[in-house]
Amino acid sequence: LAKTTQPISMDSYEGQEVNITCSHNNIATNDYITWYQQFPSQGPRFIIQGYKTKVTNEVASLFIPADRKSSTLSLPRVSLSDTAVYYCLVGYNTGGFKTIFGAGTRLFVKA
Amino acid sequence: DVKVTQSSRYLVKRTGEKVFLECVQDMDHENMFWYRQDPGLGLRLIYFSYDVKMKEKGDIPEGYSVSREKKERFSLILESASTNQTSMYLCASSFQGLGSPLHFGNGTRLTVT
């Protein structure tokens, strides 16, 4: 199982673009990269997932270089409501899979 | 939208009690999971199930058991609650396909006194 390393915390201001990078040096061929967002007193919420290159949805983009040993979650024009903990997960999902959630990155958006 | 519902938001139990935490999902997901979340330790997997009546130990199964009699329901059981099991418990579900993301409930905050 691939372990991940993320910054513990980041600060930003409203309207800025925020990039959070996750390192996963021992990612395996079948592994996907998935990002979750968690607000206090709630369960984590799926944001975006990718396998390689770039993925974009209505809330974020995910950049994955060719060697897949890292990935970057990009949040365009953050607002105060984006203050949360962001988790990067690497793994596949078949019967018997396990997940490793790291400590996540605590993003604090200031006015 | 997938809905994962945990039966209680807050629970207070006494040491030695048997505790049941219930989780129901409405999307016909094959996989279901129980995590606990503690400050500084992140989310840790207790048990998971990839089919009815099937279960697999996660990273910290000691002191817990699970039951999955129906596809939509996954129960976590604390046979004899202890104070070190005071925590936030999160249930999740997913399809069994490659890369399927997890869908979480909002958690049960359990306090054992």
CSV table of C-alpha atoms in Angstrom, one decimal:
chain,number,residue,atom,x,y,z
A,1,LEU,CA,0.0,0.0,0.0
A,2,ALA,CA,1.4,3.4,-1.0
A,3,LYS,CA,1.9,5.8,1.8
A,4,THR,CA,1.4,9.5,1.2
A,5,THR,CA,3.0,12.7,2.4
A,6,GLN,CA,1.3,16.0,2.5
A,7,PRO,CA,2.0,19.4,4.2
A,8,ILE,CA,0.4,19.6,7.6
A,9,SER,CA,-1.2,23.0,7.1
A,10,MET,CA,-1.5,25.8,4.6
A,11,ASP,CA,-2.9,29.3,4.7
A,12,SER,CA,-4.5,31.2,1.9
A,13,TYR,CA,-6.7,34.2,1.2
A,14,GLU,CA,-10.0,34.4,-0.4
A,15,GLY,CA,-9.9,34.5,-4.2
A,16,GLN,CA,-6.5,32.8,-4.5
A,17,GLU,CA,-5.6,29.6,-6.2
A,18,VAL,CA,-4.4,26.9,-3.7
A,19,ASN,CA,-2.2,24.0,-4.7
A,20,ILE,CA,-1.7,21.1,-2.3
A,21,THR,CA,0.9,18.5,-3.3
A,22,CYS,CA,1.0,14.9,-2.1
A,23,SER,CA,4.0,12.6,-2.5
A,24,HIS,CA,3.4,8.9,-3.1
A,25,ASN,CA,6.7,7.4,-4.1
A,26,ASN,CA,5.7,3.7,-4.1
A,27,ILE,CA,2.5,4.1,-6.0
A,28,ALA,CA,1.6,0.8,-7.8
A,29,THR,CA,0.4,0.3,-11.3
A,30,ASN,CA,-3.3,-0.2,-10.4
A,31,ASP,CA,-3.4,2.6,-7.8
A,32,TYR,CA,-5.7,5.6,-8.3
A,33,ILE,CA,-5.2,8.9,-6.6
A,34,THR,CA,-8.2,10.3,-4.7
A,35,TRP,CA,-8.7,13.5,-2.7
A,36,TYR,CA,-11.2,14.1,0.0
A,37,GLN,CA,-12.3,17.1,1.9
A,38,GLN,CA,-13.4,17.1,5.5
A,39,PHE,CA,-15.2,19.7,7.6
A,40,PRO,CA,-15.4,19.6,11.4
A,41,SER,CA,-17.9,17.0,12.7
A,42,GLN,CA,-18.5,15.6,9.2
A,43,GLY,CA,-17.2,12.6,7.3
A,44,PRO,CA,-14.7,13.1,4.5
A,45,ARG,CA,-16.3,14.0,1.1
A,46,PHE,CA,-14.9,12.9,-2.3
A,47,ILE,CA,-13.5,15.8,-4.3
A,48,ILE,CA,-11.7,14.3,-7.3
A,49,GLN,CA,-9.9,11.3,-8.5
A,50,GLY,CA,-7.3,10.6,-11.2
A,51,TYR,CA,-5.0,8.0,-12.6
A,52,LYS,CA,-2.6,10.0,-14.8
A,53,THR,CA,-2.2,13.4,-16.5
A,54,LYS,CA,-4.9,16.0,-15.5
A,55,VAL,CA,-8.5,15.7,-14.3
A,56,THR,CA,-10.8,18.6,-13.8
A,57,ASN,CA,-14.3,18.8,-12.4
A,58,GLU,CA,-16.5,21.6,-11.2
A,59,VAL,CA,-14.7,22.1,-7.9
A,60,ALA,CA,-11.0,21.2,-8.5
A,61,SER,CA,-8.2,20.0,-10.8
A,62,LEU,CA,-5.8,17.2,-10.2
A,63,PHE,CA,-2.4,17.2,-11.8
A,64,ILE,CA,-0.5,14.0,-12.0
A,65,PRO,CA,3.0,13.9,-13.6
A,66,ALA,CA,4.1,11.0,-15.8
A,67,ASP,CA,6.0,9.1,-13.1
A,68,ARG,CA,2.8,9.4,-10.8
A,69,LYS,CA,5.0,9.7,-7.7
A,70,SER,CA,3.2,12.9,-6.7
A,71,SER,CA,0.0,14.7,-7.4
A,72,THR,CA,-1.3,18.2,-6.9
A,73,LEU,CA,-4.8,19.2,-6.0
A,74,SER,CA,-5.6,22.7,-7.3
A,75,LEU,CA,-8.5,24.7,-5.8
A,76,PRO,CA,-9.3,27.8,-8.0
A,77,ARG,CA,-10.3,31.0,-6.2
A,78,VAL,CA,-10.9,29.6,-2.7
A,79,SER,CA,-13.5,31.0,-0.4
A,80,LEU,CA,-13.8,30.9,3.4
A,81,SER,CA,-16.0,27.8,3.1
A,82,ASP,CA,-13.0,25.9,1.6
A,83,THR,CA,-11.4,25.9,5.0
A,84,ALA,CA,-11.1,22.2,5.8
A,85,VAL,CA,-8.8,19.3,6.0
A,86,TYR,CA,-7.8,17.7,2.6
A,87,TYR,CA,-6.7,14.1,2.4
A,88,CYS,CA,-4.8,12.4,-0.4
A,89,LEU,CA,-5.3,8.7,-0.8
A,90,VAL,CA,-3.5,6.2,-3.1
A,91,GLY,CA,-4.9,2.8,-3.7
A,92,TYR,CA,-7.1,0.5,-5.8
A,93,ASN,CA,-10.5,-0.8,-4.9
A,94,THR,CA,-11.2,-4.4,-5.2
A,95,GLY,CA,-12.5,-6.8,-2.6
A,96,GLY,CA,-10.1,-6.8,0.2
A,97,PHE,CA,-8.5,-3.4,-0.3
A,98,LYS,CA,-7.4,-1.3,2.6
A,99,THR,CA,-6.9,2.4,2.7
A,100,ILE,CA,-4.3,4.6,4.4
A,101,PHE,CA,-5.5,8.0,5.4
A,102,GLY,CA,-2.6,10.2,6.4
A,103,ALA,CA,-2.9,13.2,8.6
A,104,GLY,CA,-4.2,15.4,5.8
A,105,THR,CA,-3.5,19.1,5.0
A,106,ARG,CA,-5.4,21.6,7.1
A,107,LEU,CA,-6.2,24.5,4.8
A,108,PHE,CA,-7.2,27.8,6.4
A,109,VAL,CA,-8.7,30.5,4.1
A,110,LYS,CA,-8.6,34.0,5.4
A,111,ALA,CA,-10.7,37.0,4.4
B,1,ASP,CA,-26.6,11.2,-4.5
B,2,VAL,CA,-25.2,8.4,-2.3
B,3,LYS,CA,-26.4,8.5,1.3
B,4,VAL,CA,-24.6,6.8,4.1
B,5,THR,CA,-26.6,7.1,7.3
B,6,GLN,CA,-25.2,6.4,10.8
B,7,SER,CA,-27.9,5.8,13.3
B,8,SER,CA,-26.6,8.0,16.1
B,9,ARG,CA,-24.7,11.3,16.0
B,10,TYR,CA,-23.7,11.2,19.7
B,11,LEU,CA,-23.5,8.3,22.1
B,12,VAL,CA,-22.5,8.1,25.7
B,13,LYS,CA,-21.9,4.7,27.2
B,14,ARG,CA,-20.4,3.3,30.3
B,15,THR,CA,-17.3,1.1,30.6
B,16,GLY,CA,-18.1,-2.5,30.0
B,17,GLU,CA,-21.3,-1.9,28.1
B,18,LYS,CA,-21.9,-3.6,24.8
B,19,VAL,CA,-22.3,-0.9,22.1
B,20,PHE,CA,-23.8,-1.2,18.6
B,21,LEU,CA,-23.1,1.4,15.9
B,22,GLU,CA,-25.3,1.1,12.9
B,23,CYS,CA,-24.7,2.2,9.3
B,24,VAL,CA,-26.9,2.0,6.3
B,25,GLN,CA,-26.2,2.9,2.7
B,26,ASP,CA,-28.7,3.3,-0.1
B,27,MET,CA,-26.6,2.8,-3.3
B,28,ASP,CA,-26.2,-1.0,-3.4
B,29,HIS,CA,-22.5,-0.7,-2.7
B,30,GLU,CA,-20.6,-4.0,-2.2
B,31,ASN,CA,-17.9,-2.6,0.1
B,32,MET,CA,-18.6,-1.1,3.5
B,33,PHE,CA,-16.0,0.2,6.1
B,34,TRP,CA,-15.7,1.3,9.6
B,35,TYR,CA,-13.0,3.8,10.6
B,36,ARG,CA,-12.2,5.7,13.8
B,37,GLN,CA,-10.8,9.2,13.8
B,38,ASP,CA,-8.7,10.6,16.6
B,39,PRO,CA,-6.8,13.9,16.8
B,40,GLY,CA,-3.3,13.5,15.6
B,41,LEU,CA,-3.9,9.9,14.4
B,42,GLY,CA,-6.1,10.6,11.4
B,43,LEU,CA,-8.5,7.9,10.1
B,44,ARG,CA,-7.8,4.3,10.9
B,45,LEU,CA,-9.5,1.4,9.4
B,46,ILE,CA,-11.2,-1.0,11.9
B,47,TYR,CA,-13.0,-3.5,9.7
B,48,PHE,CA,-14.3,-3.7,6.2
B,49,SER,CA,-16.7,-5.9,4.3
B,50,TYR,CA,-16.8,-6.6,0.6
B,51,ASP,CA,-19.9,-8.7,0.6
B,52,VAL,CA,-22.8,-9.9,2.8
B,53,LYS,CA,-21.5,-12.0,5.7
B,54,MET,CA,-17.9,-11.3,4.6
B,55,LYS,CA,-15.6,-9.2,6.8
B,56,GLU,CA,-11.9,-8.4,6.9
B,57,LYS,CA,-9.8,-6.9,9.7
B,58,GLY,CA,-8.4,-3.5,9.1
B,59,ASP,CA,-5.5,-1.9,11.0
B,60,ILE,CA,-7.0,-1.8,14.5
B,61,PRO,CA,-9.7,-4.5,14.9
B,62,GLU,CA,-8.9,-5.3,18.6
B,63,GLY,CA,-11.9,-4.8,20.8
B,64,TYR,CA,-14.3,-4.6,17.9
B,65,SER,CA,-16.4,-6.9,15.8
B,66,VAL,CA,-18.7,-6.3,12.9
B,67,SER,CA,-21.9,-7.8,11.3
B,68,ARG,CA,-23.2,-7.6,7.8
B,69,GLU,CA,-26.4,-9.6,7.4
B,70,LYS,CA,-27.8,-7.4,4.6
B,71,LYS,CA,-26.0,-5.6,1.8
B,72,GLU,CA,-27.1,-2.2,2.9
B,73,ARG,CA,-26.3,-2.5,6.6
B,74,PHE,CA,-23.0,-2.7,8.4
B,75,SER,CA,-22.8,-2.8,12.2
B,76,LEU,CA,-19.8,-2.1,14.4
B,77,ILE,CA,-19.9,-3.8,17.8
B,78,LEU,CA,-17.9,-2.9,20.9
B,79,GLU,CA,-18.2,-6.1,23.0
B,80,SER,CA,-17.1,-4.4,26.2
B,81,ALA,CA,-16.6,-0.7,25.8
B,82,SER,CA,-13.5,0.9,27.3
B,83,THR,CA,-12.5,4.5,27.7
B,84,ASN,CA,-9.8,4.2,25.0
B,85,GLN,CA,-12.6,3.6,22.5
B,86,THR,CA,-13.9,7.1,23.0
B,87,SER,CA,-13.6,8.4,19.4
B,88,MET,CA,-15.4,9.6,16.3
B,89,TYR,CA,-16.6,6.6,14.3
B,90,LEU,CA,-17.1,6.9,10.6
B,91,CYS,CA,-18.8,4.5,8.2
B,92,ALA,CA,-18.2,4.5,4.5
B,93,SER,CA,-19.2,2.5,1.4
B,94,SER,CA,-18.0,2.1,-2.1
B,95,PHE,CA,-18.5,0.1,-5.3
B,96,GLN,CA,-16.2,-2.8,-5.9
B,97,GLY,CA,-14.8,-1.5,-9.1
B,98,LEU,CA,-11.2,-0.2,-9.6
B,99,GLY,CA,-10.7,3.2,-8.1
B,100,SER,CA,-14.2,3.6,-6.7
B,101,PRO,CA,-14.2,6.4,-4.2
B,102,LEU,CA,-15.5,6.1,-0.6
B,103,HIS,CA,-18.7,7.7,0.5
B,104,PHE,CA,-18.8,8.6,4.2
B,105,GLY,CA,-21.5,9.1,6.8
B,106,ASN,CA,-21.3,12.0,9.1
B,107,GLY,CA,-20.0,10.0,12.0
B,108,THR,CA,-20.9,8.9,15.5
B,109,ARG,CA,-19.1,10.6,18.4
B,110,LEU,CA,-18.9,7.9,21.1
B,111,THR,CA,-17.9,8.8,24.6
B,112,VAL,CA,-17.2,6.0,27.0
B,113,THR,CA,-17.1,7.0,30.7
